[in-house]
PDB file of C-alpha atoms in Angstrom:
ATOM      1  CA  ILE A   1       1.936   7.648  25.758  1.00 90.00           C
ATOM      2  CA  ALA A   2       1.386  11.148  26.430  1.00 93.00           C
ATOM      3  CA  ALA A   3       0.253  13.754  23.714  1.00 92.00           C
ATOM      4  CA  ALA A   4       2.532  15.938  24.518  1.00 93.00           C
ATOM      5  CA  ASP A   5       5.379  12.972  23.576  1.00 94.00           C
ATOM      6  CA  MET A   6       4.109  12.244  20.135  1.00 95.00           C
ATOM      7  CA  PRO A   7       5.469  11.025  18.249  1.00 96.00           C
ATOM      8  CA  TYR A   8       6.947   8.121  19.327  1.00 96.00           C
ATOM      9  CA  GLN A   9       9.777   6.265  17.788  1.00 95.00           C
ATOM     10  CA  GLU A  10      11.070   2.501  18.334  1.00 92.00           C
ATOM     11  CA  THR A  11      14.147   1.411  16.285  1.00 88.00           C
ATOM     12  CA  PHE A  12      15.327  -1.171  18.698  1.00 84.00           C
ATOM     13  CA  GLU A  13      18.855   0.059  18.475  1.00 83.00           C
ATOM     14  CA  THR A  14      19.498   0.467  22.219  1.00 81.00           C
ATOM     15  CA  TYR A  15      18.581  -2.674  23.088  1.00 78.00           C
ATOM     16  CA  PRO A  16      21.351  -5.730  23.520  1.00 74.00           C
ATOM     17  CA  ASN A  17      21.080  -8.061  20.765  1.00 73.00           C
ATOM     18  CA  GLY A  18      19.876 -11.727  21.490  1.00 68.00           C
ATOM     19  CA  THR A  19      17.108 -14.245  22.666  1.00 59.00           C
ATOM     20  CA  ALA A  20      16.909 -12.894  26.712  1.00 60.00           C
ATOM     21  CA  ASN A  21      17.140  -9.550  25.876  1.00 60.00           C
ATOM     22  CA  TYR A  22      14.388  -6.914  26.802  1.00 68.00           C
ATOM     23  CA  ILE A  23      12.618  -4.430  24.909  1.00 73.00           C
ATOM     24  CA  ASP A  24      11.394  -1.486  26.171  1.00 79.00           C
ATOM     25  CA  PRO A  25       9.245  -2.240  29.915  1.00 78.00           C
ATOM     26  CA  CYS A  26       6.146   0.048  27.939  1.00 85.00           C
ATOM     27  CA  TRP A  27       6.030  -2.957  25.261  1.00 87.00           C
ATOM     28  CA  TYR A  28       4.133  -6.139  26.208  1.00 84.00           C
ATOM     29  CA  LYS A  29       5.793  -9.094  24.043  1.00 81.00           C
ATOM     30  CA  MET A  30       4.979 -12.651  24.055  1.00 80.00           C
ATOM     31  CA  TYR A  31       6.159 -15.806  22.531  1.00 76.00           C
ATOM     32  CA  ALA A  32       3.474 -18.861  22.869  1.00 69.00           C
ATOM     33  CA  SER A  33       3.331 -22.470  22.155  1.00 56.00           C
ATOM     34  CA  ASN A  34       1.529 -25.373  23.172  1.00 47.00           C
ATOM     35  CA  THR A  35       3.069 -26.116  26.656  1.00 48.00           C
ATOM     36  CA  GLU A  36       5.050 -22.483  27.086  1.00 48.00           C
ATOM     37  CA  ARG A  37       4.286 -19.010  27.749  1.00 48.00           C
ATOM     38  CA  SER A  38       7.312 -16.692  28.284  1.00 50.00           C
ATOM     39  CA  MET A  39       8.226 -13.252  27.794  1.00 49.00           C
ATOM     40  CA  TYR A  40      12.018 -14.096  27.281  1.00 51.00           C
ATOM     41  CA  SER A  41      12.314 -15.552  24.281  1.00 63.00           C
ATOM     42  CA  TYR A  42      10.572 -14.271  20.973  1.00 67.00           C
ATOM     43  CA  PRO A  43      10.511 -11.569  19.470  1.00 77.00           C
ATOM     44  CA  TYR A  44      13.993  -9.870  20.978  1.00 71.00           C
ATOM     45  CA  PRO A  45      15.957  -7.610  19.063  1.00 75.00           C
ATOM     46  CA  ALA A  46      18.632  -8.610  16.574  1.00 76.00           C
ATOM     47  CA  ASP A  47      20.950  -7.727  14.382  1.00 70.00           C
ATOM     48  CA  ALA A  48      18.809  -7.552  10.777  1.00 64.00           C
ATOM     49  CA  ALA A  49      21.843  -6.369   8.634  1.00 56.00           C
ATOM     50  CA  ALA A  50      20.516  -2.800   7.612  1.00 54.00           C
ATOM     51  CA  ILE A  51      16.685  -2.471   7.997  1.00 63.00           C
ATOM     52  CA  GLY A  52      16.304   1.333   6.606  1.00 58.00           C
ATOM     53  CA  GLY A  53      19.594   1.994   7.910  1.00 60.00           C
ATOM     54  CA  SER A  54      19.875   0.688  11.330  1.00 64.00           C
ATOM     55  CA  ALA A  55      21.432  -2.308  12.064  1.00 74.00           C
ATOM     56  CA  ARG A  56      19.012  -4.103  14.556  1.00 80.00           C
ATOM     57  CA  GLY A  57      15.203  -4.814  13.761  1.00 84.00           C
ATOM     58  CA  LEU A  58      12.715  -7.348  16.409  1.00 87.00           C
ATOM     59  CA  TYR A  59      12.906 -10.789  15.336  1.00 85.00           C
ATOM     60  CA  PHE A  60       9.508 -12.678  15.532  1.00 85.00           C
ATOM     61  CA  HIS A  61       9.160 -16.544  14.996  1.00 79.00           C
ATOM     62  CA  GLY A  62       6.615 -18.412  13.926  1.00 78.00           C
ATOM     63  CA  HIS A  63       6.710 -22.331  14.224  1.00 77.00           C
ATOM     64  CA  ASN A  64       3.547 -25.136  13.521  1.00 77.00           C
ATOM     65  CA  SER A  65       6.187 -27.851  15.320  1.00 69.00           C
ATOM     66  CA  GLY A  66       4.594 -27.576  18.964  1.00 67.00           C
ATOM     67  CA  GLY A  67       2.342 -23.845  17.759  1.00 69.00           C
ATOM     68  CA  ILE A  68       4.916 -21.449  18.326  1.00 74.00           C
ATOM     69  CA  SER A  69       4.090 -18.126  17.456  1.00 81.00           C
ATOM     70  CA  SER A  70       5.334 -14.624  18.902  1.00 85.00           C
ATOM     71  CA  TYR A  71       3.109 -11.081  19.743  1.00 87.00           C
ATOM     72  CA  ALA A  72       4.708  -7.933  20.216  1.00 89.00           C
ATOM     73  CA  VAL A  73       2.083  -5.052  21.590  1.00 91.00           C
ATOM     74  CA  LEU A  74       2.810  -1.382  21.611  1.00 94.00           C
ATOM     75  CA  PRO A  75       2.014   1.027  24.897  1.00 93.00           C
ATOM     76  CA  GLU A  76      -0.798   2.308  25.113  1.00 92.00           C
ATOM     77  CA  PHE A  77      -1.574   6.025  23.718  1.00 93.00           C
ATOM     78  CA  GLU A  78      -3.313   8.875  25.170  1.00 91.00           C
ATOM     79  CA  LEU A  79      -4.792   9.917  22.022  1.00 92.00           C
ATOM     80  CA  PRO A  80      -7.468   7.635  20.066  1.00 92.00           C
ATOM     81  CA  TYR A  81      -6.702   5.576  17.496  1.00 92.00           C
ATOM     82  CA  SER A  82      -8.470   7.738  14.983  1.00 91.00           C
ATOM     83  CA  ASP A  83      -5.938  10.236  15.481  1.00 92.00           C
ATOM     84  CA  LEU A  84      -2.881   8.402  14.447  1.00 95.00           C
ATOM     85  CA  MET A  85      -0.840   7.335  12.074  1.00 96.00           C
ATOM     86  CA  LEU A  86       1.272   3.932  12.348  1.00 97.00           C
ATOM     87  CA  GLU A  87       4.769   3.588  10.153  1.00 97.00           C
ATOM     88  CA  PHE A  88       6.930   1.024  10.238  1.00 96.00           C
ATOM     89  CA  ASP A  89       9.027  -1.404   8.301  1.00 92.00           C
ATOM     90  CA  LEU A  90       9.621  -4.938   7.567  1.00 92.00           C
ATOM     91  CA  LYS A  91      12.192  -7.533   6.541  1.00 87.00           C
ATOM     92  CA  ARG A  92      11.987 -10.574   5.512  1.00 83.00           C
ATOM     93  CA  HIS A  93      14.387 -13.154   7.482  1.00 75.00           C
ATOM     94  CA  GLY A  94      17.646 -14.060   5.696  1.00 68.00           C
ATOM     95  CA  THR A  95      16.569 -17.892   3.738  1.00 65.00           C
ATOM     96  CA  THR A  96      13.474 -17.518   1.082  1.00 64.00           C
ATOM     97  CA  SER A  97      12.868 -20.975   2.454  1.00 69.00           C
ATOM     98  CA  TYR A  98      10.692 -19.887   5.590  1.00 79.00           C
ATOM     99  CA  SER A  99       7.453 -17.620   4.880  1.00 84.00           C
ATOM    100  CA  SER A 100       7.791 -13.810   5.971  1.00 86.00           C
ATOM    101  CA  ILE A 101       4.332 -13.114   7.907  1.00 88.00           C
ATOM    102  CA  LEU A 102       3.372 -10.318  10.180  1.00 93.00           C
ATOM    103  CA  TYR A 103      -0.245  -9.468  11.019  1.00 95.00           C
ATOM    104  CA  LEU A 104      -1.522  -6.057  12.486  1.00 96.00           C
ATOM    105  CA  GLY A 105      -4.392  -5.890  15.041  1.00 95.00           C
ATOM    106  CA  ILE A 106      -5.677  -4.902  18.211  1.00 93.00           C
ATOM    107  CA  MET A 107      -5.000  -6.647  21.708  1.00 92.00           C
ATOM    108  CA  THR A 108      -7.890  -5.792  24.561  1.00 91.00           C
ATOM    109  CA  ASP A 109      -5.251  -7.880  26.735  1.00 89.00           C
ATOM    110  CA  PRO A 110      -2.074  -7.957  25.843  1.00 85.00           C
ATOM    111  CA  SER A 111      -1.178 -11.303  27.767  1.00 81.00           C
ATOM    112  CA  ASP A 112      -4.073 -13.143  26.284  1.00 84.00           C
ATOM    113  CA  ALA A 113      -3.369 -13.690  22.590  1.00 82.00           C
ATOM    114  CA  SER A 114      -6.534 -15.061  21.759  1.00 86.00           C
ATOM    115  CA  THR A 115      -8.110 -11.153  22.620  1.00 89.00           C
ATOM    116  CA  PHE A 116      -6.105 -10.276  18.875  1.00 90.00           C
ATOM    117  CA  SER A 117      -8.505  -8.883  16.527  1.00 92.00           C
ATOM    118  CA  LEU A 118      -6.791  -8.232  13.027  1.00 94.00           C
ATOM    119  CA  ILE A 119      -6.706  -5.448  11.073  1.00 94.00           C
ATOM    120  CA  ARG A 120      -3.775  -6.328   8.274  1.00 95.00           C
ATOM    121  CA  SER A 121      -1.709  -9.173   7.353  1.00 95.00           C
ATOM    122  CA  TYR A 122       1.738  -8.510   5.459  1.00 95.00           C
ATOM    123  CA  ASP A 123       2.832 -11.113   3.643  1.00 91.00           C
ATOM    124  CA  LEU A 124       6.885 -10.473   2.283  1.00 88.00           C
ATOM    125  CA  SER A 125       7.493 -14.430   1.728  1.00 84.00           C
ATOM    126  CA  GLY A 126       8.200 -14.780  -1.891  1.00 81.00           C
ATOM    127  CA  ARG A 127      10.424 -11.514  -1.516  1.00 83.00           C
ATOM    128  CA  PRO A 128      13.767 -11.734  -2.118  1.00 81.00           C
ATOM    129  CA  ALA A 129      15.930 -11.531   1.243  1.00 74.00           C
ATOM    130  CA  SER A 130      16.797  -8.348   1.511  1.00 71.00           C
ATOM    131  CA  SER A 131      13.949  -7.064   0.647  1.00 73.00           C
ATOM    132  CA  VAL A 132      12.450  -4.484   3.294  1.00 83.00           C
ATOM    133  CA  GLU A 133       8.997  -2.844   2.933  1.00 90.00           C
ATOM    134  CA  HIS A 134       8.424   0.627   4.474  1.00 94.00           C
ATOM    135  CA  TYR A 135       4.452   0.791   5.570  1.00 97.00           C
ATOM    136  CA  SER A 136       1.928   3.902   6.290  1.00 97.00           C
ATOM    137  CA  ILE A 137      -1.320   3.519   7.885  1.00 96.00           C
ATOM    138  CA  SER A 138      -3.917   5.536   8.630  1.00 96.00           C
ATOM    139  CA  LEU A 139      -5.732   4.777  12.349  1.00 94.00           C
ATOM    140  CA  GLU A 140      -8.531   7.171  11.558  1.00 91.00           C
ATOM    141  CA  GLY A 141     -11.790   5.018  12.201  1.00 86.00           C
ATOM    142  CA  LEU A 142     -10.110   2.535  14.602  1.00 87.00           C
ATOM    143  CA  ALA A 143     -11.823   2.084  17.724  1.00 80.00           C
ATOM    144  CA  SER A 144      -9.302   2.398  20.695  1.00 77.00           C
ATOM    145  CA  HIS A 145     -10.189  -0.409  22.752  1.00 81.00           C
ATOM    146  CA  GLY A 146      -7.160  -1.974  23.343  1.00 90.00           C
ATOM    147  CA  ARG A 147      -3.209  -1.859  22.226  1.00 93.00           C
ATOM    148  CA  LEU A 148      -1.829  -2.190  18.734  1.00 95.00           C
ATOM    149  CA  ALA A 149       0.060  -5.561  18.024  1.00 94.00           C
ATOM    150  CA  PHE A 150       2.150  -7.666  16.121  1.00 95.00           C
ATOM    151  CA  PHE A 151       1.876 -10.865  15.501  1.00 91.00           C
ATOM    152  CA  ALA A 152       4.069 -13.791  13.712  1.00 87.00           C
ATOM    153  CA  PRO A 153       1.842 -16.475  12.977  1.00 85.00           C
ATOM    154  CA  ILE A 154       1.917 -20.495  13.446  1.00 78.00           C
ATOM    155  CA  PRO A 155       2.857 -20.927   9.553  1.00 75.00           C
ATOM    156  CA  SER A 156       0.987 -23.894   8.168  1.00 73.00           C
ATOM    157  CA  GLY A 157       2.720 -26.946   6.588  1.00 69.00           C
ATOM    158  CA  ASN A 158       5.303 -29.804   7.670  1.00 65.00           C
ATOM    159  CA  ASN A 159       8.104 -28.360   9.577  1.00 64.00           C
ATOM    160  CA  ALA A 160       7.085 -24.471   8.501  1.00 78.00           C
ATOM    161  CA  GLN A 161       8.402 -21.597   9.965  1.00 81.00           C
ATOM    162  CA  ASN A 162       7.937 -18.220   9.922  1.00 82.00           C
ATOM    163  CA  HIS A 163      10.979 -15.356  10.689  1.00 83.00           C
ATOM    164  CA  ILE A 164      10.228 -11.478   9.891  1.00 87.00           C
ATOM    165  CA  TYR A 165      11.862  -8.702  11.393  1.00 88.00           C
ATOM    166  CA  LEU A 166       9.463  -5.456  12.333  1.00 91.00           C
ATOM    167  CA  ASP A 167      11.992  -2.352  12.763  1.00 91.00           C
ATOM    168  CA  ASN A 168      11.620   1.517  12.684  1.00 92.00           C
ATOM    169  CA  VAL A 169       8.457   1.818  14.182  1.00 95.00           C
ATOM    170  CA  GLN A 170       6.595   5.391  14.451  1.00 97.00           C
ATOM    171  CA  VAL A 171       2.862   6.648  15.648  1.00 97.00           C
ATOM    172  CA  SER A 172       1.810   9.828  15.028  1.00 97.00           C
ATOM    173  CA  ARG A 173      -0.577  12.637  14.698  1.00 95.00           C
ATOM    174  CA  LEU A 174      -2.385  12.470  11.920  1.00 91.00           C
TER     175      LEU A 174
END
């Protein structure tokens, strides 16, 4: 994303609801399991019952049966991360029996999950199903070697699942 195009925003409102639907092609998304890698599955735009005033968010899913996780990698930015701020909303999935955990990190290769390096983790587990949390993070001090990425990890426990929505992503100058 060019400096002249800042701030960058993605609300996922313009994409159809459902599994096979794409998001902006400057993003990279991946669903990974022990047996499959696909960019045509999770995460996907899904109706999320009003996240911060919008109807649709990016739905992430992780499941320990089969080692399923999902990633969404933001576009590349012309400005160094040290000059940027990231804002976004997270919403817990509708049932409290699932985890709602999302990691923020950097990936040097968006097509290789092993290049993910954690910056912060966000855990909405145990909060009411309607909980929406807004986060604002200065990226000052972060090296610009890779692309920002969100990752829904594989939860621990027998038949454990992880479900969470991401919405209202904005990257702006500090």
